PDB file of C-alpha atoms and ligand atoms in Angstrom:
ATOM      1  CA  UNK A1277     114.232 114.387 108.215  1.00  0.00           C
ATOM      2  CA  UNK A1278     112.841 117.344 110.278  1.00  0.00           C
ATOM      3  CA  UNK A1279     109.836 116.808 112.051  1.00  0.00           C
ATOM      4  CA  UNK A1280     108.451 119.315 114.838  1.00  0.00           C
ATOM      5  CA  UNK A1281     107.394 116.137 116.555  1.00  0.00           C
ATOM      6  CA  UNK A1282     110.862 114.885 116.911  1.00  0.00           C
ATOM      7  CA  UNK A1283     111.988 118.005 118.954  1.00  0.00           C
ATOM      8  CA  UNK A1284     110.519 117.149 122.513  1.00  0.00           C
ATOM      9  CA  UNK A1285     112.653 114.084 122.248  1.00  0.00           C
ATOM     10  CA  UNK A1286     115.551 115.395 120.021  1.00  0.00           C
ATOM     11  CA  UNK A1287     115.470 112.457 117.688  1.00  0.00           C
ATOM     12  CA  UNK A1288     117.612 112.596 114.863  1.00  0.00           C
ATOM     13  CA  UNK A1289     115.560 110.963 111.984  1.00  0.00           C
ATOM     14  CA  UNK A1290     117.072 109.809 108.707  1.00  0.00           C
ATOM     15  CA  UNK A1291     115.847 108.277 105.482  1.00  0.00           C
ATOM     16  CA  UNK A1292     117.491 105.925 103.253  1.00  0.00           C
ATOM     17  CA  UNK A1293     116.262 106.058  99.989  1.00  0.00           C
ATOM     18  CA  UNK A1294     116.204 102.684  98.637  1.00  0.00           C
ATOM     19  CA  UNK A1295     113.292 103.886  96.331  1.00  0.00           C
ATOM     20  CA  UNK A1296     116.164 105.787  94.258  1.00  0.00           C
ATOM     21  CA  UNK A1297     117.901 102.707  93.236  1.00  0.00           C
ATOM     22  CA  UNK A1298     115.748 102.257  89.916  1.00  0.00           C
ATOM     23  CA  UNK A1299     112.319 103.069  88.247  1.00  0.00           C
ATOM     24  CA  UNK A1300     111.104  99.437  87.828  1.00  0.00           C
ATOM     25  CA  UNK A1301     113.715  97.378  90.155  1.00  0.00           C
ATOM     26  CA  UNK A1302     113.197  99.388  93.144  1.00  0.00           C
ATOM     27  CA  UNK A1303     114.053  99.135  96.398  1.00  0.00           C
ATOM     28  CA  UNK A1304     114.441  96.365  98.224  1.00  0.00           C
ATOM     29  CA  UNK A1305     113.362  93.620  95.200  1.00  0.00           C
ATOM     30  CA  UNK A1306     116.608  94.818  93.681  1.00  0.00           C
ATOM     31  CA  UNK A1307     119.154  94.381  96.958  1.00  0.00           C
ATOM     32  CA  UNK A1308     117.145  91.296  97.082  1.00  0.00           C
ATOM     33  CA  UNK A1309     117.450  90.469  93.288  1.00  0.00           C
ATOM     34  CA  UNK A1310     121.333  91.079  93.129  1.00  0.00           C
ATOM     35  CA  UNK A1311     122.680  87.958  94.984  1.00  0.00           C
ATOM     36  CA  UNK A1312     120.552  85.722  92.876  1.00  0.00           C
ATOM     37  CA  UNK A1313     121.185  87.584  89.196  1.00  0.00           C
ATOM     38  CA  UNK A1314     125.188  87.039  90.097  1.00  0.00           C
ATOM     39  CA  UNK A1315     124.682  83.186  91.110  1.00  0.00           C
ATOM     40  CA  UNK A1316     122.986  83.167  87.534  1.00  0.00           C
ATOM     41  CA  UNK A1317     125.561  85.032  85.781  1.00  0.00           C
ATOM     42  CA  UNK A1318     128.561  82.849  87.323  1.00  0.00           C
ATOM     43  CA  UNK A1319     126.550  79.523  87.079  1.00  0.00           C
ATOM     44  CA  UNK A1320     125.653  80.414  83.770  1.00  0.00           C
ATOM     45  CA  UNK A1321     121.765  80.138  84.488  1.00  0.00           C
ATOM     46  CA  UNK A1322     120.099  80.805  81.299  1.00  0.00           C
ATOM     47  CA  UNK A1323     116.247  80.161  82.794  1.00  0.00           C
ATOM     48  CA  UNK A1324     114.759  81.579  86.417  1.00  0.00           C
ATOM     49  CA  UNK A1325     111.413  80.458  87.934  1.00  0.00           C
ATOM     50  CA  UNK A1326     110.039  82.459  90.588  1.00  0.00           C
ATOM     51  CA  UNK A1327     106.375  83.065  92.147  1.00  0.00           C
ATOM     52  CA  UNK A1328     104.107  85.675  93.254  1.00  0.00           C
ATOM     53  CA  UNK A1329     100.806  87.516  93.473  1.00  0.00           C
ATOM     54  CA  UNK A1330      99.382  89.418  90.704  1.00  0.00           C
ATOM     55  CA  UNK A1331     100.540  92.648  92.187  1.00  0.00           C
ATOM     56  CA  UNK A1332     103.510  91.102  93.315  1.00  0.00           C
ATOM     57  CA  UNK A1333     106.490  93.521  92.910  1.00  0.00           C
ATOM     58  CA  UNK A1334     108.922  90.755  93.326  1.00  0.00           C
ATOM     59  CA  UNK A1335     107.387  89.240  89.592  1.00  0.00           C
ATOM     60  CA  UNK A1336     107.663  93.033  88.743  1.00  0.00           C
ATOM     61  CA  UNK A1337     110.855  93.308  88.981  1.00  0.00           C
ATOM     62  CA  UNK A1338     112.671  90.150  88.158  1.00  0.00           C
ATOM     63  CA  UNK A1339     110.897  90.208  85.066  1.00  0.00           C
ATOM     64  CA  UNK A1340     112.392  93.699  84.042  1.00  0.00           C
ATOM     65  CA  UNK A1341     116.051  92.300  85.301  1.00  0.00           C
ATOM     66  CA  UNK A1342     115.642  89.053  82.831  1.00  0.00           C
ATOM     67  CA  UNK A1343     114.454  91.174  80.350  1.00  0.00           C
ATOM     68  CA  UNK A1344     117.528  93.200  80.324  1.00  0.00           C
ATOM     69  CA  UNK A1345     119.840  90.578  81.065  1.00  0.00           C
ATOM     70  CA  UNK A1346     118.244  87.815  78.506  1.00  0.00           C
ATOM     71  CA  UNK A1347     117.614  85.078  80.777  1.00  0.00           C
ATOM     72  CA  UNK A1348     114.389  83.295  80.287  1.00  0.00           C
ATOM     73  CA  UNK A1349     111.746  83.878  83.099  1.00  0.00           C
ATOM     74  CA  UNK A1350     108.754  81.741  83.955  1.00  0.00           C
ATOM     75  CA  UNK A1351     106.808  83.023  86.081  1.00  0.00           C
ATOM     76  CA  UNK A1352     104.305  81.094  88.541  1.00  0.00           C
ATOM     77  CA  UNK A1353     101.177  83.260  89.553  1.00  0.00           C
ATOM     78  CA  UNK A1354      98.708  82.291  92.147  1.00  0.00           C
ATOM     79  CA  UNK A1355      95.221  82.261  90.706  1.00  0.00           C
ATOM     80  CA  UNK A1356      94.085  80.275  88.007  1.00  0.00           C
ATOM     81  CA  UNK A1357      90.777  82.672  86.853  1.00  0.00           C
ATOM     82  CA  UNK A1358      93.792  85.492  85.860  1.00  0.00           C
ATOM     83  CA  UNK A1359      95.295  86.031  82.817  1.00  0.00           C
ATOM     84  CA  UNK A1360      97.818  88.378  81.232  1.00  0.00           C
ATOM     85  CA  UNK A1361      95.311  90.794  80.885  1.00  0.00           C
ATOM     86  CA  UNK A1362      93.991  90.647  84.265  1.00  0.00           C
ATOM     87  CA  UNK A1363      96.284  93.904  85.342  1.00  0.00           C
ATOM     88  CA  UNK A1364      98.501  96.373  83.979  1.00  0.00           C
ATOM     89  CA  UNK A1365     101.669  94.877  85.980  1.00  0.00           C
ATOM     90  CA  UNK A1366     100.868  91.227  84.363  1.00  0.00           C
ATOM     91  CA  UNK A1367     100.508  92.678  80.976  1.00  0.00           C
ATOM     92  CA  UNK A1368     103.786  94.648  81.088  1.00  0.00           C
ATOM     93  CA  UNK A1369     105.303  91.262  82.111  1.00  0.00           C
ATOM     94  CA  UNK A1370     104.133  89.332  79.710  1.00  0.00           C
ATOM     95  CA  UNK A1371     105.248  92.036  77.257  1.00  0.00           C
ATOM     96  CA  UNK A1372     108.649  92.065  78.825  1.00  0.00           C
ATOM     97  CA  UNK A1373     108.989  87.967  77.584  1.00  0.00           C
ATOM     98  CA  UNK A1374     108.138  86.024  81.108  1.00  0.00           C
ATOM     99  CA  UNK A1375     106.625  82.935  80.798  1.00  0.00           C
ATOM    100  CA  UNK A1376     103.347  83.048  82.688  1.00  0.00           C
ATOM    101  CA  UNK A1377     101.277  80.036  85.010  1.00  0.00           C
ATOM    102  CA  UNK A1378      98.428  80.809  86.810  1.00  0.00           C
ATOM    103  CA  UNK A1379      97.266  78.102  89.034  1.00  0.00           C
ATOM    104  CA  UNK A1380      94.884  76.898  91.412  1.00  0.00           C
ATOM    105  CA  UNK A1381      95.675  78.763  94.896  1.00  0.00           C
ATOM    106  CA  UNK A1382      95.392  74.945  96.156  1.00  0.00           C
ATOM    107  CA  UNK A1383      98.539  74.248  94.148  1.00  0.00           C
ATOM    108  CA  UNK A1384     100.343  77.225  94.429  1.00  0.00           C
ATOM    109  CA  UNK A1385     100.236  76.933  98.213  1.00  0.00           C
ATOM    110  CA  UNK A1386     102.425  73.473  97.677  1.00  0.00           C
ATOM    111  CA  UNK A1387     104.465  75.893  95.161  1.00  0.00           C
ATOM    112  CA  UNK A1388     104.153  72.941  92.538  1.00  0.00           C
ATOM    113  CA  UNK A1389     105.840  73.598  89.192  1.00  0.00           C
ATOM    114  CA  UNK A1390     103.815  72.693  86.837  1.00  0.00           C
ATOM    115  CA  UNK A1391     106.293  71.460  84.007  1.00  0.00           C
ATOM    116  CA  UNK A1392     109.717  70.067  83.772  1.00  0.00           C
ATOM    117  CA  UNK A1393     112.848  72.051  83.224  1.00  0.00           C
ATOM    118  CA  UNK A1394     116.742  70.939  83.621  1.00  0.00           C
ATOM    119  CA  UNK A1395     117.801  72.241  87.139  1.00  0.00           C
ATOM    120  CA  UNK A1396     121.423  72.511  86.150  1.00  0.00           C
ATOM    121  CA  UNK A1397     120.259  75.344  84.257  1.00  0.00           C
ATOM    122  CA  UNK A1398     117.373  76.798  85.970  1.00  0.00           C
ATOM    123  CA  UNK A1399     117.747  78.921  89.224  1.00  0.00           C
ATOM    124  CA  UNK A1400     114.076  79.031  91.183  1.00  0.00           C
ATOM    125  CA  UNK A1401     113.919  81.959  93.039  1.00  0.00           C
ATOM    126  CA  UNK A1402     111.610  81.651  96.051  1.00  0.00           C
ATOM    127  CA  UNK A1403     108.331  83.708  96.474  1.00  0.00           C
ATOM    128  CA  UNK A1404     109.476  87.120  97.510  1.00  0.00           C
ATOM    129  CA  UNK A1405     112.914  85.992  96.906  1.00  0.00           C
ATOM    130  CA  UNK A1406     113.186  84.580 100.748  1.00  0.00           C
ATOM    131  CA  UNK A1407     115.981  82.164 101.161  1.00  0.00           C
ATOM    132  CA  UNK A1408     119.768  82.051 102.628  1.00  0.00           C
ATOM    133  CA  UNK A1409     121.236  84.225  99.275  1.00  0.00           C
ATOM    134  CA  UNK A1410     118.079  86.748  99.474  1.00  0.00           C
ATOM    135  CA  UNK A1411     119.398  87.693 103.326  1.00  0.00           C
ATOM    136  CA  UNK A1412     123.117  87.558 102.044  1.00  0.00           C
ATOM    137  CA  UNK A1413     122.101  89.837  99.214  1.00  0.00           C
ATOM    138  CA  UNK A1414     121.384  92.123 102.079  1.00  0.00           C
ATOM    139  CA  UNK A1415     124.780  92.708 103.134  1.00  0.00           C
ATOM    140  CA  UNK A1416     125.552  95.414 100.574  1.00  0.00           C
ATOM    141  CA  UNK A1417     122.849  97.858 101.965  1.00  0.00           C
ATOM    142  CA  UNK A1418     124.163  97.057 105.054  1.00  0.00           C
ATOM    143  CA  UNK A1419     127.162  98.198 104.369  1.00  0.00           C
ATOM    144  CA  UNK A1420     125.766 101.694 102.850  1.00  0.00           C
ATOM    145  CA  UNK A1421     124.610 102.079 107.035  1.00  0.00           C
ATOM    146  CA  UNK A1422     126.479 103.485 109.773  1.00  0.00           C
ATOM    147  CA  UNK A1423     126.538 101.388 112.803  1.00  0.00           C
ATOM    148  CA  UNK A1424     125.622 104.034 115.098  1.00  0.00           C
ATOM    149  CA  UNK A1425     122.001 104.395 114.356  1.00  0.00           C
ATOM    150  CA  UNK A1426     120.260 102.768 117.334  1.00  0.00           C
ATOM    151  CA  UNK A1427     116.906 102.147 116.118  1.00  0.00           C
ATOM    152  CA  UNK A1428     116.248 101.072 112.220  1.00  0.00           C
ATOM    153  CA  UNK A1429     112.900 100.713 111.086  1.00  0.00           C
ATOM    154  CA  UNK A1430     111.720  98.460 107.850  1.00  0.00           C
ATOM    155  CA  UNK A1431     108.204  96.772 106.394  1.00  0.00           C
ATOM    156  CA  UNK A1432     107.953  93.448 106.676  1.00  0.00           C
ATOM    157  CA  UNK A1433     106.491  91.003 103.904  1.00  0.00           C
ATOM    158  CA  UNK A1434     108.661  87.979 103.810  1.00  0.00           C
ATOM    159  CA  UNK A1435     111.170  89.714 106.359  1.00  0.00           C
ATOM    160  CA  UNK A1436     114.071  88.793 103.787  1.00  0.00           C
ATOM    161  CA  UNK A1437     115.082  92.337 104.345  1.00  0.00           C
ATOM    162  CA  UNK A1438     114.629  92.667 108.070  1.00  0.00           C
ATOM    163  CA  UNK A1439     116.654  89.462 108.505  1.00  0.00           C
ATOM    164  CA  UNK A1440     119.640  90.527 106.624  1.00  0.00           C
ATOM    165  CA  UNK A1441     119.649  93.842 108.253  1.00  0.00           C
ATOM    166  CA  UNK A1442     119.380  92.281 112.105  1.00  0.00           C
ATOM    167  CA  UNK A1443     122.493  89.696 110.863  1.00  0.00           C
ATOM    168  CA  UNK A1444     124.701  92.541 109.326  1.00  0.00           C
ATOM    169  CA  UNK A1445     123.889  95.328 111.745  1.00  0.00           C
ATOM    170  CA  UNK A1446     124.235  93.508 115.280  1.00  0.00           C
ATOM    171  CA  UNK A1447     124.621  97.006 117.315  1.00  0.00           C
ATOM    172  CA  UNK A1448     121.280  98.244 115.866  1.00  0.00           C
ATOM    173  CA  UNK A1449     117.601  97.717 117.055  1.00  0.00           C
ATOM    174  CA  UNK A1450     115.918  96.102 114.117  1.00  0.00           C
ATOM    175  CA  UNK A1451     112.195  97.096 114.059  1.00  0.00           C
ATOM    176  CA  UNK A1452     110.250  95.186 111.365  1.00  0.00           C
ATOM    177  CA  UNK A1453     106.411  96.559 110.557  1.00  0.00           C
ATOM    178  CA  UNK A1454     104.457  94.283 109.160  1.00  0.00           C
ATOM    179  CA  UNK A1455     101.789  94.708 106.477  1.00  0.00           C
ATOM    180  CA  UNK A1456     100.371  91.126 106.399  1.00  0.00           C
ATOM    181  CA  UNK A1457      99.059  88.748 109.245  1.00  0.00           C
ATOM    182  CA  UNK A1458     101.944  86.634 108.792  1.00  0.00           C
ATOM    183  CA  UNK A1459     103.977  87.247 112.447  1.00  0.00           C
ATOM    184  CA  UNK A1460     104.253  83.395 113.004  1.00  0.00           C
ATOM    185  CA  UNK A1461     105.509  82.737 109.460  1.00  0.00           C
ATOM    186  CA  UNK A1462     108.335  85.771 109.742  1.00  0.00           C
ATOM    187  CA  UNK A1463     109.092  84.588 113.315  1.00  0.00           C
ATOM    188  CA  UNK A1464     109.733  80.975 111.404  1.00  0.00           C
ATOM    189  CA  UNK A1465     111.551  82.463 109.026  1.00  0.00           C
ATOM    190  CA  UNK A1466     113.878  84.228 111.851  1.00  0.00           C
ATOM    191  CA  UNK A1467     114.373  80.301 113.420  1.00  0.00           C
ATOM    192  CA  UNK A1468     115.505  79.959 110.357  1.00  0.00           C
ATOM    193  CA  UNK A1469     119.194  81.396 110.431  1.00  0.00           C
ATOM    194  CA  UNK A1470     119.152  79.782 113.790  1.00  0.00           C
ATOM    195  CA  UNK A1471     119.488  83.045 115.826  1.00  0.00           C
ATOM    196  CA  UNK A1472     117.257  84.608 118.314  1.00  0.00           C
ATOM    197  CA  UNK A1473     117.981  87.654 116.362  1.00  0.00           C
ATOM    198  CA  UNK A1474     117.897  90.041 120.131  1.00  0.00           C
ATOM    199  CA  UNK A1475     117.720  93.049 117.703  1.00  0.00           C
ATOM    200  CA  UNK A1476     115.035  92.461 115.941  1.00  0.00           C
ATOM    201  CA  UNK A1477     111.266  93.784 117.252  1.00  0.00           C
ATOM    202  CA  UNK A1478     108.125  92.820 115.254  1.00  0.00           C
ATOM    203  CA  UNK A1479     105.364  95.299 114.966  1.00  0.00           C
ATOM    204  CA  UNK A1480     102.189  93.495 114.326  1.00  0.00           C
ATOM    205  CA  UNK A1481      99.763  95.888 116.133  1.00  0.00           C
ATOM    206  CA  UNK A1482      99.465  98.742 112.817  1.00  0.00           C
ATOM    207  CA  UNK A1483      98.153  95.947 110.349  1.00  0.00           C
ATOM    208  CA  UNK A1484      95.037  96.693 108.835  1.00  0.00           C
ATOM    209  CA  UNK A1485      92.525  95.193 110.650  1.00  0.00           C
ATOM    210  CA  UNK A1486      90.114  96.308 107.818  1.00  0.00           C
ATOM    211  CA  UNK A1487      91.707  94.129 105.063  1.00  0.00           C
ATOM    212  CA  UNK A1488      90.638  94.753 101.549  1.00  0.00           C
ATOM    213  CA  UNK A1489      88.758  98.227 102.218  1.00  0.00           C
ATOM    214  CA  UNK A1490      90.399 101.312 102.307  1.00  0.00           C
ATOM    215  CA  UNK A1491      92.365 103.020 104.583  1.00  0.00           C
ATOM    216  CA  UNK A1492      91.250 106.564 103.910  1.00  0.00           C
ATOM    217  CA  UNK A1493      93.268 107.581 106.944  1.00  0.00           C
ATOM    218  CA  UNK A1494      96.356 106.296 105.904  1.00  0.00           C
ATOM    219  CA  UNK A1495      95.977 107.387 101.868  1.00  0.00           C
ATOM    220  CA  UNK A1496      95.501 110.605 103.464  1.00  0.00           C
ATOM    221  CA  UNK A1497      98.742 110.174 105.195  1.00  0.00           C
ATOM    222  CA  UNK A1498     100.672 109.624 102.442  1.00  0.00           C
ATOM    223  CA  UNK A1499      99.043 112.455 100.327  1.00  0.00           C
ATOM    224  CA  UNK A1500     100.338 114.740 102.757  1.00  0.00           C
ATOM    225  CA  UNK A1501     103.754 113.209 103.891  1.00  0.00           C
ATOM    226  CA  UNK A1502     104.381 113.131 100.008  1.00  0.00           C
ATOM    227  CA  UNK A1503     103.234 116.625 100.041  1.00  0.00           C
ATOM    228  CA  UNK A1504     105.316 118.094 103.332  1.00  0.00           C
ATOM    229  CA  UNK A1505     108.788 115.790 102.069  1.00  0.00           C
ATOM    230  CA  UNK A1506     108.215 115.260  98.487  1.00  0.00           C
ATOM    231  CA  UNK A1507     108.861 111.793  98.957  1.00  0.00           C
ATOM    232  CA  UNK A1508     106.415 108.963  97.525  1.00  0.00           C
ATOM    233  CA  UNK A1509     105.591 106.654  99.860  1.00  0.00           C
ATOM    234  CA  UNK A1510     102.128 104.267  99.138  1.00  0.00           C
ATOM    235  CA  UNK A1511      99.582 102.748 101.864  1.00  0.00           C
ATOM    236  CA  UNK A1512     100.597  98.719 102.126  1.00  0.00           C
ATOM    237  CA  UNK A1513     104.201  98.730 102.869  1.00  0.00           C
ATOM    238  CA  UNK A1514     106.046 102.421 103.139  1.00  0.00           C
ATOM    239  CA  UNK A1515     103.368 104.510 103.795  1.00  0.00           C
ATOM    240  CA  UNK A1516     102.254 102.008 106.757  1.00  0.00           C
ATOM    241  CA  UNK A1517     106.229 102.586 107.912  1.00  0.00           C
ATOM    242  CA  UNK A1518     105.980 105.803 108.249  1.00  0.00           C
ATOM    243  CA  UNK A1519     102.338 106.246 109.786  1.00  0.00           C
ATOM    244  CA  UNK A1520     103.712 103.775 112.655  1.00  0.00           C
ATOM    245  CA  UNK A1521     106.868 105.298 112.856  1.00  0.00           C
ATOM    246  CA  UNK A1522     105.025 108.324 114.065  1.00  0.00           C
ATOM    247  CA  UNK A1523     102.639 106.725 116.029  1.00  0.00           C
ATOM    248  CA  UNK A1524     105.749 104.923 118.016  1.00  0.00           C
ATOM    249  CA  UNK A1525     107.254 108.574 118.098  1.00  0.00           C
ATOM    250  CA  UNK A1526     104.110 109.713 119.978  1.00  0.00           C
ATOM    251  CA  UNK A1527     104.136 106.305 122.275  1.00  0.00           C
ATOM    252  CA  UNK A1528     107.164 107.394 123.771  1.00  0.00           C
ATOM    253  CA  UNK A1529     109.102 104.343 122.397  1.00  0.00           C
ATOM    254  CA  UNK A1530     112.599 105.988 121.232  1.00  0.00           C
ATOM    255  CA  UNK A1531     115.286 106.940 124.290  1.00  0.00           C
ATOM    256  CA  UNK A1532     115.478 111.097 124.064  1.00  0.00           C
ATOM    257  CA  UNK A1533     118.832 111.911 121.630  1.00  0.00           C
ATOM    258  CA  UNK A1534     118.433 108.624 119.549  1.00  0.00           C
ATOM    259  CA  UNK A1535     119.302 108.360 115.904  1.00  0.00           C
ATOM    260  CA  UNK A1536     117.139 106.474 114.096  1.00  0.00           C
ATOM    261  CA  UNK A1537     116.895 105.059 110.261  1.00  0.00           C
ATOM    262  CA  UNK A1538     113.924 104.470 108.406  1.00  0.00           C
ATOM    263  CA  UNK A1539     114.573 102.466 105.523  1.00  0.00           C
ATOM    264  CA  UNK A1540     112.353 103.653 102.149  1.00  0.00           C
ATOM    265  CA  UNK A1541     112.252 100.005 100.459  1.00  0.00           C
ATOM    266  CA  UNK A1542     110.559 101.474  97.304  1.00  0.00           C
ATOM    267  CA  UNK A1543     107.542  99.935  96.083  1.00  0.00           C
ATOM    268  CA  UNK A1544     106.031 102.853  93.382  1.00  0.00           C
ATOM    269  CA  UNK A1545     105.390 100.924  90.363  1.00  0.00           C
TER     270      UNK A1545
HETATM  271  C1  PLP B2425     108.418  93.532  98.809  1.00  0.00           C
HETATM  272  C2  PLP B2425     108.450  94.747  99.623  1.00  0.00           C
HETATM  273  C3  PLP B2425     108.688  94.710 101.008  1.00  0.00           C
HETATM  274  C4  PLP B2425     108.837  93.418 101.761  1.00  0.00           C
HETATM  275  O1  PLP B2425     110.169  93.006 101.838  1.00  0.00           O
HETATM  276  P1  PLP B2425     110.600  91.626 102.504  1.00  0.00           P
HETATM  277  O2  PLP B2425     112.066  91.611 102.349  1.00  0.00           O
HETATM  278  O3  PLP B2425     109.928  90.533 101.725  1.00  0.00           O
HETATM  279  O4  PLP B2425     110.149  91.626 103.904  1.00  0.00           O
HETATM  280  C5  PLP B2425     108.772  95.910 101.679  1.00  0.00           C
HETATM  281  N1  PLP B2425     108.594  97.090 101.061  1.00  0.00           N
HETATM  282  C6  PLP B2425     108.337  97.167  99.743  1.00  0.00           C
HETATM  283  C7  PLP B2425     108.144  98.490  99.132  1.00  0.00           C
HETATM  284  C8  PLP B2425     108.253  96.002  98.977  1.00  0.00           C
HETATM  285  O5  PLP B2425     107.978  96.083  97.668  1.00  0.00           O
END
């Protein structure tokens, strides 16, 4: 990536294009996805329950994969005044064959499943797909990366991918940018794998302070970066990357001569 603010410090910038991987399972919800689809295929799994938002791209895309691969999917979504027709994403869902639940956001904070189902069978997939296999799954991007980059740069939403990155890259600065107020929860989630994970720096200070209104600033941003690179990027998780990116560019942040990976974790639905 060539960038005339990059040439005071001579930064070498790359971009790994995780938004190529698929039209519908992009990104990062299908490195995710992968580790978990394989336990169901050897374990043959024939139902998945998972959870998410109504504009969750996690739902998004696990409900394309079961689709495709014929397992059954039931689907728990928080908010119990929504229905299938609530949003384009949750129609094509429904069309695709999930199994849809909206609940109370009082019971979908305790992540309560509201009917039985034979666990021998059944694989639940955590909310965002956060959990031990969802960091593991992250090992095969990993492995796409050279280990000399010293700074790599991801969003943050349940820091699944940031986690597996920081354990499979241990020679790289990890920087995580996160989109939600959730710092405490990700930091958690870090305690987690029982490591003080040294290369990994959360970025809380580019969330949107304004939450819910928007960010004509940064939808202008992303107009034009789309415009100057031709790559799509959107406001809430890649487009905020690359906004801070620049703004930690212009901070002074990066050593002079340091190579540097920005990781494009999809999200264009
Ligand atoms: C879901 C998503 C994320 C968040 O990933 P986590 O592994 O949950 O931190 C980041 N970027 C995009 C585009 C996403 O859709």
């Amino acid at each position: 990536m060539e960038d005339e603010r990059f040439y005071p410090y001579n930064l070498q910038v790359y971009i790994k294009r995780d938004d190529l991987i698929h039209s519908i399972i992009t990104g990062n919800k299908w490195r995710k996805l992968r580790e978990y689809l394989l336990i169901a295929q050897k374990e043959n799994i024939n139902t998945i329950i998972s959870f998410g938002g109504a504009f969750s791209n996690h739902i998004y895309a696990l409900a394309y994969a079961c689709k495709e691969l014929k397992i059954n999917l039931h689907l728990i979504i928080r908010g119990d005044e929504l229905s299938i027709n609530s949003n384009p994403y949750l129609s094509q869902i429904h069309q695709w064959g999930a199994n849809l639940y909206f609940i109370s956001r009082q019971d979908y904070k305790e992540k309560h499943i509201p009917f039985d189902y034979d666990s021998a069978s059944t694989l639940v997939i955590p909310e965002g797909g956060f959990s031990p296999i969802g960091v593991s799954s992250m090992a095969e991007l990993s492995k796409e990366i050279d280990e000399d980059y010293h700074h790599i740069l991801v969003s943050v939403g349940t820091g699944t991918t940031l986690i597996g990155l920081a354990m499979h890259l241990p020679n790289s600065l990890i920087h995580g940018i996160l989109s939600l107020s959730n710092k405490n929860e990700i930091e958690e989630n870090c305690k987690l794998f029982n490591k003080q994970f040294e290369n990994i720096l959360l970025h809380d200070q580019f969330i949107e302070k304004k939450y819910g209104k928007k960010n004509t600033e940064l939808e202008k941003f992303c107009i034009d970066f789309f415009l100057k690179y031709n790559i799509p990027i959107e406001p809430i998780y890649t487009g905020l990357l690359f906004h801070s990116f620049f703004e930690l560019v212009k901070q002074n942040v990066f050593a002079n001569n340091s190579k540097i990976l920005l990781i494009h974790t999809g999200g264009i639905k």
